[in-house]
CSV table of C-alpha atoms in Angstrom, one decimal:
chain,number,residue,atom,x,y,z
A,1,UNK,CA,-18.3,-7.8,4.8
A,2,UNK,CA,-16.0,-6.2,7.4
A,3,UNK,CA,-12.9,-4.6,6.1
A,4,UNK,CA,-9.4,-4.6,7.6
A,5,UNK,CA,-9.4,-3.3,11.2
A,6,UNK,CA,-6.6,-1.9,13.3
A,7,UNK,CA,-6.2,-1.1,16.9
A,8,UNK,CA,-5.5,1.3,18.4
A,9,UNK,CA,-6.2,4.2,16.1
A,10,UNK,CA,-3.7,6.4,17.9
A,11,UNK,CA,-0.9,5.7,20.4
A,12,UNK,CA,1.4,8.2,22.2
A,13,UNK,CA,4.3,6.7,24.1
A,14,UNK,CA,7.6,7.8,25.6
A,15,UNK,CA,10.9,6.8,24.0
A,16,UNK,CA,12.0,3.5,25.4
A,17,UNK,CA,8.5,2.2,26.0
A,18,UNK,CA,6.9,-0.7,24.3
A,19,UNK,CA,3.8,-0.6,22.0
A,20,UNK,CA,1.9,-3.3,20.3
A,21,UNK,CA,-0.3,-2.7,17.3
A,22,UNK,CA,-3.0,-5.1,16.2
A,23,UNK,CA,-4.4,-5.9,12.7
A,24,UNK,CA,-7.5,-8.0,11.9
A,25,UNK,CA,-7.5,-8.8,8.2
A,26,UNK,CA,-10.6,-9.4,6.0
A,27,UNK,CA,-12.0,-12.8,6.8
A,28,UNK,CA,-10.5,-15.5,4.5
A,29,UNK,CA,-7.5,-13.5,3.5
A,30,UNK,CA,-4.4,-15.6,3.9
A,31,UNK,CA,-2.0,-12.7,3.0
A,32,UNK,CA,-1.4,-9.9,5.5
A,33,UNK,CA,1.0,-7.0,5.1
A,34,UNK,CA,2.4,-4.3,7.3
A,35,UNK,CA,3.4,-0.9,5.9
A,36,UNK,CA,4.5,2.4,7.4
A,37,UNK,CA,4.4,6.0,6.4
A,38,UNK,CA,6.7,8.4,8.2
A,39,UNK,CA,6.2,12.2,7.9
A,40,UNK,CA,6.8,13.5,4.4
A,41,UNK,CA,7.7,10.1,2.9
A,42,UNK,CA,5.9,7.5,0.9
A,43,UNK,CA,4.2,4.5,2.3
A,44,UNK,CA,6.9,1.7,2.7
A,45,UNK,CA,6.6,-2.0,3.0
A,46,UNK,CA,7.5,-3.7,6.3
A,47,UNK,CA,6.6,-7.4,5.9
A,48,UNK,CA,4.3,-9.9,4.4
A,49,UNK,CA,2.6,-13.0,6.1
A,50,UNK,CA,1.1,-15.9,4.3
A,51,UNK,CA,-1.1,-17.5,6.9
A,52,UNK,CA,1.2,-17.7,10.0
A,53,UNK,CA,4.5,-17.7,8.0
A,54,UNK,CA,6.7,-14.7,7.3
A,55,UNK,CA,7.0,-14.6,3.5
A,56,UNK,CA,9.1,-11.4,3.2
A,57,UNK,CA,10.4,-9.3,6.1
A,58,UNK,CA,12.8,-7.3,4.1
A,59,UNK,CA,11.3,-4.0,5.1
A,60,UNK,CA,11.6,-4.4,8.8
A,61,UNK,CA,13.9,-1.6,10.0
A,62,UNK,CA,15.7,-3.4,12.8
A,63,UNK,CA,15.3,-6.0,15.5
A,64,UNK,CA,13.2,-3.7,17.7
A,65,UNK,CA,10.3,-4.6,15.5
A,66,UNK,CA,8.6,-8.0,16.0
A,67,UNK,CA,5.6,-9.1,14.0
A,68,UNK,CA,3.6,-12.2,14.7
A,69,UNK,CA,0.5,-13.9,13.2
A,70,UNK,CA,-0.3,-16.8,15.5
A,71,UNK,CA,-2.9,-19.1,14.0
A,72,UNK,CA,-2.9,-17.2,10.7
A,73,UNK,CA,-5.7,-14.8,11.7
A,74,UNK,CA,-4.9,-11.5,13.3
A,75,UNK,CA,-1.4,-10.0,13.5
A,76,UNK,CA,0.5,-7.9,16.0
A,77,UNK,CA,3.4,-5.6,15.5
A,78,UNK,CA,5.5,-4.9,18.6
A,79,UNK,CA,8.0,-2.1,18.8
A,80,UNK,CA,10.4,-2.5,21.8
A,81,UNK,CA,12.0,-0.2,22.8
A,82,UNK,CA,10.4,2.6,20.8
A,83,UNK,CA,12.6,5.4,19.4
A,84,UNK,CA,11.7,8.8,18.1
A,85,UNK,CA,12.1,7.8,14.5
A,86,UNK,CA,9.5,5.1,14.8
A,87,UNK,CA,6.8,7.8,14.8
A,88,UNK,CA,4.5,7.5,11.8
A,89,UNK,CA,1.3,5.8,10.6
A,90,UNK,CA,1.3,2.0,10.5
A,91,UNK,CA,-1.0,0.4,8.0
A,92,UNK,CA,-2.1,-3.1,7.7
A,93,UNK,CA,-3.4,-4.6,4.4
A,94,UNK,CA,-4.7,-8.0,3.4
A,95,UNK,CA,-5.4,-9.9,0.2
A,96,UNK,CA,-6.7,-13.3,-0.7
A,97,UNK,CA,-3.8,-14.4,-2.8
A,98,UNK,CA,-0.3,-12.9,-3.1
A,99,UNK,CA,-0.4,-10.4,-6.0
A,100,UNK,CA,-4.1,-9.7,-5.6
A,101,UNK,CA,-5.4,-6.3,-4.7
A,102,UNK,CA,-4.5,-5.4,-1.2
A,103,UNK,CA,-7.1,-3.8,1.0
A,104,UNK,CA,-5.9,-1.4,3.7
A,105,UNK,CA,-7.0,-0.7,7.2
A,106,UNK,CA,-7.4,2.8,8.6
A,107,UNK,CA,-3.9,2.8,10.2
A,108,UNK,CA,-2.5,3.4,13.6
A,109,UNK,CA,-0.8,6.7,14.2
A,110,UNK,CA,2.1,6.2,16.5
A,111,UNK,CA,3.8,9.1,18.2
A,112,UNK,CA,7.0,8.6,20.2
A,113,UNK,CA,7.9,11.4,22.5
B,1,UNK,CA,15.5,-1.2,-8.0
B,2,UNK,CA,11.7,-0.7,-8.4
B,3,UNK,CA,10.6,2.9,-8.2
B,4,UNK,CA,7.5,5.0,-8.5
B,5,UNK,CA,7.3,8.7,-9.1
B,6,UNK,CA,4.1,10.7,-9.0
B,7,UNK,CA,3.4,14.2,-10.4
B,8,UNK,CA,2.4,16.7,-9.7
B,9,UNK,CA,2.8,16.6,-5.9
B,10,UNK,CA,-0.3,18.9,-5.5
B,11,UNK,CA,-3.0,19.9,-7.9
B,12,UNK,CA,-5.7,22.5,-7.4
B,13,UNK,CA,-8.7,22.5,-9.8
B,14,UNK,CA,-12.0,24.3,-10.1
B,15,UNK,CA,-15.1,22.1,-10.0
B,16,UNK,CA,-15.6,20.8,-13.6
B,17,UNK,CA,-12.0,21.4,-14.7
B,18,UNK,CA,-10.7,18.1,-16.0
B,19,UNK,CA,-7.0,17.1,-15.5
B,20,UNK,CA,-4.7,14.1,-15.3
B,21,UNK,CA,-2.3,12.7,-12.6
B,22,UNK,CA,0.9,10.9,-13.7
B,23,UNK,CA,2.6,7.9,-12.2
B,24,UNK,CA,5.9,6.9,-13.7
B,25,UNK,CA,7.4,3.6,-12.7
B,26,UNK,CA,10.5,1.4,-13.1
B,27,UNK,CA,9.9,-2.2,-12.2
B,28,UNK,CA,11.4,-5.6,-13.1
B,29,UNK,CA,8.4,-7.3,-14.6
B,30,UNK,CA,5.2,-5.6,-13.8
B,31,UNK,CA,2.6,-7.8,-12.1
B,32,UNK,CA,0.2,-5.0,-11.4
B,33,UNK,CA,-0.2,-1.2,-11.0
B,34,UNK,CA,-2.6,-0.1,-8.3
B,35,UNK,CA,-4.4,3.3,-7.8
B,36,UNK,CA,-5.6,4.2,-4.3
B,37,UNK,CA,-7.4,7.2,-2.9
B,38,UNK,CA,-6.6,8.3,0.6
B,39,UNK,CA,-8.6,10.8,2.7
B,40,UNK,CA,-7.0,12.6,5.7
B,41,UNK,CA,-6.8,10.3,8.7
B,42,UNK,CA,-7.9,7.2,6.8
B,43,UNK,CA,-6.3,4.3,5.0
B,44,UNK,CA,-5.8,3.9,1.3
B,45,UNK,CA,-9.0,3.0,-0.5
B,46,UNK,CA,-8.6,0.8,-3.6
B,47,UNK,CA,-9.6,2.3,-6.9
B,48,UNK,CA,-8.1,0.3,-9.8
B,49,UNK,CA,-5.7,-2.4,-10.8
B,50,UNK,CA,-4.0,-2.4,-14.2
B,51,UNK,CA,-2.0,-5.4,-15.4
B,52,UNK,CA,-0.7,-4.7,-18.9
B,53,UNK,CA,0.1,-1.8,-21.3
B,54,UNK,CA,-3.0,-0.5,-23.1
B,55,UNK,CA,-5.4,-1.5,-20.4
B,56,UNK,CA,-7.9,1.1,-19.2
B,57,UNK,CA,-10.4,1.1,-16.3
B,58,UNK,CA,-13.2,3.6,-15.4
B,59,UNK,CA,-15.2,4.4,-12.4
B,60,UNK,CA,-17.5,7.4,-12.3
B,61,UNK,CA,-15.4,10.5,-13.1
B,62,UNK,CA,-12.1,8.5,-12.9
B,63,UNK,CA,-10.3,6.7,-15.7
B,64,UNK,CA,-6.9,4.9,-15.3
B,65,UNK,CA,-4.6,4.1,-18.2
B,66,UNK,CA,-1.4,2.2,-18.5
B,67,UNK,CA,1.7,2.2,-20.8
B,68,UNK,CA,5.0,0.4,-20.4
B,69,UNK,CA,6.5,3.3,-18.4
B,70,UNK,CA,3.6,5.2,-16.8
B,71,UNK,CA,0.0,5.4,-15.8
B,72,UNK,CA,-2.4,8.2,-15.9
B,73,UNK,CA,-5.4,8.9,-13.7
B,74,UNK,CA,-7.8,11.1,-15.7
B,75,UNK,CA,-10.4,13.1,-13.7
B,76,UNK,CA,-13.3,14.3,-15.7
B,77,UNK,CA,-15.4,17.2,-14.5
B,78,UNK,CA,-14.2,16.8,-10.9
B,79,UNK,CA,-16.4,17.6,-7.9
B,80,UNK,CA,-15.2,18.9,-4.4
B,81,UNK,CA,-15.8,15.4,-3.0
B,82,UNK,CA,-13.0,14.1,-5.3
B,83,UNK,CA,-10.5,16.1,-3.2
B,84,UNK,CA,-8.0,13.5,-1.7
B,85,UNK,CA,-4.5,12.2,-2.1
B,86,UNK,CA,-4.2,9.7,-4.9
B,87,UNK,CA,-1.6,7.0,-4.5
B,88,UNK,CA,0.0,4.8,-7.2
B,89,UNK,CA,1.8,1.6,-6.3
B,90,UNK,CA,3.4,-1.2,-8.3
B,91,UNK,CA,4.0,-4.9,-7.7
B,92,UNK,CA,7.0,-6.3,-9.5
B,93,UNK,CA,7.8,-9.9,-10.4
B,94,UNK,CA,10.8,-10.0,-8.0
B,95,UNK,CA,8.4,-9.5,-5.0
B,96,UNK,CA,5.8,-11.8,-3.7
B,97,UNK,CA,3.4,-9.1,-2.4
B,98,UNK,CA,5.5,-6.0,-1.6
B,99,UNK,CA,3.9,-2.9,-3.1
B,100,UNK,CA,6.2,0.0,-4.0
B,101,UNK,CA,4.3,3.3,-3.5
B,102,UNK,CA,4.8,6.8,-5.0
B,103,UNK,CA,4.5,9.8,-2.7
B,104,UNK,CA,1.1,10.6,-4.0
B,105,UNK,CA,-0.7,13.6,-5.6
B,106,UNK,CA,-2.9,15.7,-3.3
B,107,UNK,CA,-5.9,17.0,-5.3
B,108,UNK,CA,-8.0,19.9,-4.1
B,109,UNK,CA,-11.2,20.7,-6.1
B,110,UNK,CA,-12.8,24.0,-5.3
B,111,UNK,CA,-16.5,24.7,-5.8
């Protein structure tokens, strides 16, 4: 069974540009989560989808971040415009039910110059 | 506010030297405590889930235990391939699926 996949693995962009990250969850997992780890800090929650609906977006830092999950399958996280402090590793995770074990993808390392 | 603190931040062991990693937590209604292993450049890899005080789980050289305030990850006779960062996370009753992570313990096992 394929695990959680994320694309791209790395992205380097200039401040002010736009970047879109993609996550494909494990097949059949209705719950999809986005997390972020910035340098020297712990992994922090961004938001949680149940199918195509946003269940909890309390961790989204500001309105430059937009997450979507059309059709309840893969999800995208767009950062527009990117700022220097957005640099970090963005992880996606999925679970069958809310509260179940979350399985993580390999992450996307975002560098904003 | 839900909080997780892991100690030590870093641990160096000789191969075969057993030790324990600590995860102290404060959470309103624990729904689950999760241990993950993370290798450099990779995502967290699931190890264990513990749900209630007194519960224990084992996998090869690793054993996780849980009390009402903390969890321990015991590593028995570690090997160099056990070198990684070990992450602890909790899920509280006030959150639907939001994991609260500690900063992790980076373990290095020397041959």
